[in-house]
Structure formats: C-alpha cells, structure tokens
C-alpha cells in the first residue's frame, strides 16, 4: 500500500493509496495550532503504521490492521473537529456582527435613498455606491437591497468591505480619533476623517479574514483525513465519515 509523508514549504502532505491529506502551515499558528498539532501527530503515526502493515500482513488482512491504526487518528480527528467548530462559530458570529447594519434613525430617508438608487441606470448606480456613508450602506444591508440592485459582484464586495470597515471604526471608537482635516474647500470641517478611520481599522479586518480562511482550511483537513482513512480501510468515504463523526 503506497504511503507518503512529505513536508513542504506550504505544509505537509500525507498520502495513502492516492488519497491525500494536506495540513497547511497556516494552521500551525493561531487559535487552531494546538488541535492541529495533535491531529497531525496522530495522522503521521497512522500513516507510518499503515506503511508498516503493508509489509507485515497479507493483503487481505491489511484493511483490518489499518482500521486499528486509524482508531487513534479518529480520536484526534474528533478532538480537532470540536475545536475547529468552536472557532467556526466564533468566526461566524464575528462576521455577522461586522456585516450588520447600524441603528435605523430615519426610515423615510433610507426608503428615499434606496428608491433613488433603483431609479438610476446601472453605470450611474455603480458610481453612486462607491463611497457610501455607514448610514447609507446600512440602509442597503438592512433589507438585502444590495441583492436586487443589479450590481456586479465586485461592486457588492467593495460596498460590503467599506460597510464593515466603517462599522469597525465606529464600534472600536477609531472614528473619534481621526478628525476631518481642513481643506481649501472646507477650511473649518467638523466630524471625522472617515477614510483615515477606515485605514486605521483595516488591519483588524485583514486579521479577521485570516482567521476565517483558517477555518476553511481546517474544514479541508477534516475532509482529507476521512478520505485518507477510507482508502486505508477499504471503506467508502460516507461510511468512514459516519464512523469519525459519530
């Protein structure tokens, strides 16, 4: 039975009979580092045992012997899954908070604003949503209006990123730290320098996205390990998943 344990710059490749479990380096830091380390230790031991079984047992006895080797891996997988799910919930809750609209202070204005956008042709509408205030983007987010304004996906993504940055700036108080700068057109400005406040909190949004990306990578590792275990034991992926997730 062909096996492989190959470290690379991006992570480590574990293989059994063409089924690959890839553990990316990104999971070796941050909140998921410890459960990933435990899972990877068990995965490495399982692959080594599977390789040894192929040299010790007759071919017909290998799957049963491999099932024994997989048992410790299954325990580590369950522990990792529990930790990964906790992190996934944390990320989902943070994402929901970041995307939520601000308090509604003027329902009539929001309605007029959305209607004015709907009346524009698409090119003009794209320009109109380029630099929305938090109140304006909240009006669009509150009732899912972004979904029916026929905006390109990249524009929707830009609107949401600005909305999230503005929300971060308001909730963290960063907006209060950046006063609007005087200019020739407005020598006596009042209020906040919105762009500066958004720039200040951008690293926080970037860090959150790294955290969210790690959750996706962790989900991939869980699937990979199940596929590898299925190949080692001769069972289907569905049957192996049922055993692991039980």
Short mmCIF file of C-alpha atoms in Angstrom, two decimals:
data_model
loop_
_atom_site.label_atom_id
_atom_site.label_comp_id
_atom_site.label_asym_id
_atom_site.label_seq_id
_atom_site.Cartn_x
_atom_site.Cartn_y
_atom_site.Cartn_z
CA UNK A 1 0.00 0.00 0.00
CA UNK A 2 1.56 3.27 -1.16
CA UNK A 3 2.03 5.90 1.55
CA UNK A 4 3.74 9.27 1.77
CA UNK A 5 4.66 11.76 4.49
CA UNK A 6 6.21 14.75 2.74
CA UNK A 7 6.86 18.14 4.39
CA UNK A 8 6.79 21.14 2.04
CA UNK A 9 7.07 24.90 2.48
CA UNK A 10 3.28 25.23 2.40
CA UNK A 11 2.51 22.31 4.69
CA UNK A 12 2.78 18.54 4.94
CA UNK A 13 1.38 16.00 2.50
CA UNK A 14 0.13 12.69 3.89
CA UNK A 15 -0.91 10.06 1.36
CA UNK A 16 -2.40 6.58 1.38
CA UNK A 17 -3.14 4.92 -1.95
CA UNK A 18 -3.62 8.21 -3.79
CA UNK A 19 -5.78 9.82 -1.10
CA UNK A 20 -4.02 12.93 0.16
CA UNK A 21 -4.46 14.77 3.44
CA UNK A 22 -2.73 18.14 3.27
CA UNK A 23 -2.09 20.02 6.51
CA UNK A 24 -1.28 23.64 5.58
CA UNK A 25 1.29 25.62 7.54
CA UNK A 26 -1.30 28.33 8.24
CA UNK A 27 -2.99 26.01 10.75
CA UNK A 28 0.18 25.71 12.82
CA UNK A 29 -0.27 29.21 14.22
CA UNK A 30 -3.16 30.96 15.90
CA UNK A 31 -6.11 29.52 17.76
CA UNK A 32 -6.14 26.26 15.77
CA UNK A 33 -2.46 25.42 16.25
CA UNK A 34 -2.81 23.06 19.23
CA UNK A 35 -5.66 20.88 17.91
CA UNK A 36 -3.94 20.78 14.52
CA UNK A 37 -0.68 19.66 16.15
CA UNK A 38 -2.48 16.85 17.97
CA UNK A 39 -4.29 15.77 14.81
CA UNK A 40 -1.12 15.89 12.73
CA UNK A 41 0.80 13.80 15.27
CA UNK A 42 -1.91 11.13 15.09
CA UNK A 43 -2.04 11.39 11.29
CA UNK A 44 1.72 10.91 10.97
CA UNK A 45 1.61 7.89 13.29
CA UNK A 46 -1.31 6.39 11.37
CA UNK A 47 0.42 6.74 8.00
CA UNK A 48 3.58 5.14 9.44
CA UNK A 49 1.56 2.24 10.86
CA UNK A 50 -0.27 1.78 7.55
CA UNK A 51 3.05 1.63 5.73
CA UNK A 52 4.31 -0.98 8.19
CA UNK A 53 1.14 -3.05 7.93
CA UNK A 54 1.68 -3.47 4.20
CA UNK A 55 4.98 -5.19 4.88
CA UNK A 56 3.77 -7.36 7.76
CA UNK A 57 0.29 -8.57 6.81
CA UNK A 58 -1.12 -10.45 3.88
CA UNK A 59 -3.04 -8.15 1.50
CA UNK A 60 -6.43 -9.42 2.64
CA UNK A 61 -5.57 -8.65 6.29
CA UNK A 62 -4.21 -5.15 5.70
CA UNK A 63 -7.55 -3.24 5.82
CA UNK A 64 -8.40 -4.72 9.23
CA UNK A 65 -4.93 -3.93 10.57
CA UNK A 66 -5.22 -0.43 9.18
CA UNK A 67 -8.54 0.02 10.97
CA UNK A 68 -6.67 -0.44 14.24
CA UNK A 69 -4.11 2.16 13.16
CA UNK A 70 -6.90 4.54 12.25
CA UNK A 71 -8.61 4.31 15.65
CA UNK A 72 -6.21 6.73 17.38
CA UNK A 73 -6.44 9.05 14.39
CA UNK A 74 -10.22 9.03 14.72
CA UNK A 75 -9.97 10.16 18.35
CA UNK A 76 -7.63 13.03 17.43
CA UNK A 77 -9.87 13.95 14.49
CA UNK A 78 -12.89 14.26 16.77
CA UNK A 79 -10.99 16.48 19.19
CA UNK A 80 -9.78 18.65 16.32
CA UNK A 81 -13.27 18.86 14.86
CA UNK A 82 -14.64 20.07 18.20
CA UNK A 83 -12.01 22.83 18.39
CA UNK A 84 -12.45 23.74 14.73
CA UNK A 85 -16.23 24.01 15.14
CA UNK A 86 -15.82 26.31 18.14
CA UNK A 87 -13.57 28.55 16.07
CA UNK A 88 -16.02 28.40 13.15
CA UNK A 89 -18.81 29.60 15.44
CA UNK A 90 -16.62 32.45 16.69
CA UNK A 91 -15.85 33.49 13.11
CA UNK A 92 -19.49 33.24 12.03
CA UNK A 93 -20.64 35.39 14.94
CA UNK A 94 -17.92 37.99 14.29
CA UNK A 95 -18.79 38.05 10.59
CA UNK A 96 -22.47 38.58 11.37
CA UNK A 97 -21.61 41.45 13.71
CA UNK A 98 -19.33 43.04 11.12
CA UNK A 99 -22.00 42.87 8.41
CA UNK A 100 -24.96 44.01 10.48
CA UNK A 101 -26.42 47.44 9.72
CA UNK A 102 -26.21 50.36 12.09
CA UNK A 103 -29.26 51.54 14.05
CA UNK A 104 -32.07 52.87 11.89
CA UNK A 105 -32.50 56.57 12.66
CA UNK A 106 -34.54 57.75 9.67
CA UNK A 107 -36.66 55.14 7.92
CA UNK A 108 -38.08 57.67 5.45
CA UNK A 109 -34.60 58.75 4.36
CA UNK A 110 -33.49 55.15 3.93
CA UNK A 111 -36.50 54.43 1.74
CA UNK A 112 -35.88 57.50 -0.43
CA UNK A 113 -32.20 56.64 -0.72
CA UNK A 114 -32.84 53.08 -1.87
CA UNK A 115 -35.52 54.25 -4.31
CA UNK A 116 -33.16 56.85 -5.77
CA UNK A 117 -30.56 54.15 -6.45
CA UNK A 118 -33.19 51.89 -8.01
CA UNK A 119 -34.19 54.68 -10.40
CA UNK A 120 -30.65 55.07 -11.77
CA UNK A 121 -29.21 53.14 -14.68
CA UNK A 122 -26.59 50.58 -13.68
CA UNK A 123 -23.43 52.59 -14.56
CA UNK A 124 -24.65 55.59 -12.57
CA UNK A 125 -25.72 53.31 -9.72
CA UNK A 126 -22.24 51.79 -9.55
CA UNK A 127 -20.75 55.25 -9.16
CA UNK A 128 -23.32 56.24 -6.55
CA UNK A 129 -22.44 53.37 -4.21
CA UNK A 130 -18.68 53.86 -4.42
CA UNK A 131 -18.27 55.91 -1.23
CA UNK A 132 -21.36 55.40 0.89
CA UNK A 133 -21.66 56.60 4.46
CA UNK A 134 -22.30 53.99 7.15
CA UNK A 135 -25.93 55.12 7.32
CA UNK A 136 -26.32 54.66 3.55
CA UNK A 137 -24.69 51.24 3.39
CA UNK A 138 -26.74 50.22 6.44
CA UNK A 139 -29.88 51.15 4.51
CA UNK A 140 -28.86 48.73 1.75
CA UNK A 141 -27.76 45.96 4.09
CA UNK A 142 -30.77 46.15 6.39
CA UNK A 143 -33.26 44.62 3.95
CA UNK A 144 -30.91 42.93 1.49
CA UNK A 145 -31.29 45.68 -1.10
CA UNK A 146 -27.79 45.06 -2.47
CA UNK A 147 -29.07 41.79 -3.88
CA UNK A 148 -31.59 43.32 -6.30
CA UNK A 149 -29.82 46.47 -7.47
CA UNK A 150 -28.15 44.53 -10.31
CA UNK A 151 -24.67 45.50 -9.18
CA UNK A 152 -21.63 43.47 -10.27
CA UNK A 153 -20.30 41.10 -7.62
CA UNK A 154 -17.06 43.05 -7.25
CA UNK A 155 -19.04 46.23 -6.55
CA UNK A 156 -21.16 44.47 -3.93
CA UNK A 157 -17.96 43.15 -2.33
CA UNK A 158 -16.49 46.67 -2.27
CA UNK A 159 -19.65 48.10 -0.70
CA UNK A 160 -19.63 45.42 1.98
CA UNK A 161 -15.94 45.90 2.73
CA UNK A 162 -16.45 49.64 3.19
CA UNK A 163 -19.52 48.95 5.34
CA UNK A 164 -17.55 46.55 7.54
CA UNK A 165 -14.63 48.96 7.89
CA UNK A 166 -16.92 51.82 8.83
CA UNK A 167 -18.65 49.59 11.36
CA UNK A 168 -15.30 48.55 12.86
CA UNK A 169 -14.26 52.21 13.09
CA UNK A 170 -17.47 53.18 14.88
CA UNK A 171 -17.58 50.22 17.27
CA UNK A 172 -13.90 50.50 18.25
CA UNK A 173 -14.01 54.26 18.63
CA UNK A 174 -11.40 54.75 15.92
CA UNK A 175 -13.61 57.24 14.12
CA UNK A 176 -13.44 59.57 17.13
CA UNK A 177 -9.63 59.52 16.94
CA UNK A 178 -9.49 61.00 13.44
CA UNK A 179 -10.91 64.47 12.97
CA UNK A 180 -11.65 65.75 9.48
CA UNK A 181 -8.74 67.76 8.09
CA UNK A 182 -9.18 71.36 6.91
CA UNK A 183 -9.03 71.92 3.16
CA UNK A 184 -9.38 74.86 0.80
CA UNK A 185 -12.96 73.88 0.05
CA UNK A 186 -13.75 73.24 3.72
CA UNK A 187 -11.37 75.16 5.99
CA UNK A 188 -13.47 74.55 9.12
CA UNK A 189 -14.53 70.90 8.91
CA UNK A 190 -16.44 69.10 11.62
CA UNK A 191 -16.81 65.39 12.20
CA UNK A 192 -14.47 62.51 11.49
CA UNK A 193 -11.95 61.79 8.77
CA UNK A 194 -13.74 58.66 7.62
CA UNK A 195 -11.03 57.48 5.24
CA UNK A 196 -8.34 57.77 7.93
CA UNK A 197 -10.50 55.90 10.43
CA UNK A 198 -11.12 53.10 7.93
CA UNK A 199 -7.40 52.85 7.18
CA UNK A 200 -6.71 52.54 10.90
CA UNK A 201 -9.02 49.55 11.35
CA UNK A 202 -8.16 47.82 8.08
CA UNK A 203 -5.57 45.57 9.80
CA UNK A 204 -8.33 44.32 12.11
CA UNK A 205 -10.47 43.29 9.15
CA UNK A 206 -7.45 41.67 7.50
CA UNK A 207 -6.72 39.69 10.68
CA UNK A 208 -10.34 38.54 10.84
CA UNK A 209 -10.16 37.33 7.24
CA UNK A 210 -7.02 35.34 8.05
CA UNK A 211 -8.95 33.76 10.91
CA UNK A 212 -11.86 32.97 8.59
CA UNK A 213 -9.51 31.50 5.97
CA UNK A 214 -8.01 29.21 8.60
CA UNK A 215 -11.45 27.85 9.40
CA UNK A 216 -11.92 26.96 5.74
CA UNK A 217 -8.51 25.28 5.67
CA UNK A 218 -9.42 23.32 8.79
CA UNK A 219 -12.61 22.07 7.14
CA UNK A 220 -10.50 20.84 4.23
CA UNK A 221 -8.17 18.95 6.57
CA UNK A 222 -11.12 17.17 8.21
CA UNK A 223 -12.39 16.02 4.82
CA UNK A 224 -8.91 14.98 3.67
CA UNK A 225 -8.29 12.83 6.74
CA UNK A 226 -11.59 11.00 6.25
CA UNK A 227 -10.74 10.29 2.61
CA UNK A 228 -7.31 9.00 3.61
CA UNK A 229 -8.82 6.76 6.30
CA UNK A 230 -11.34 5.41 3.79
CA UNK A 231 -8.54 4.44 1.40
CA UNK A 232 -6.61 2.77 4.21
CA UNK A 233 -9.53 0.63 5.37
CA UNK A 234 -11.24 -0.04 2.05
CA UNK A 235 -14.46 1.60 3.19
CA UNK A 236 -16.48 4.28 1.44
CA UNK A 237 -15.95 7.92 2.32
CA UNK A 238 -19.55 8.17 3.56
CA UNK A 239 -19.15 5.16 5.85
CA UNK A 240 -15.84 6.46 7.16
CA UNK A 241 -17.31 9.89 7.79
CA UNK A 242 -20.17 8.33 9.75
CA UNK A 243 -17.67 6.46 11.94
CA UNK A 244 -15.48 9.51 12.53
CA UNK A 245 -18.33 11.93 13.18
CA UNK A 246 -20.31 9.57 15.43
#
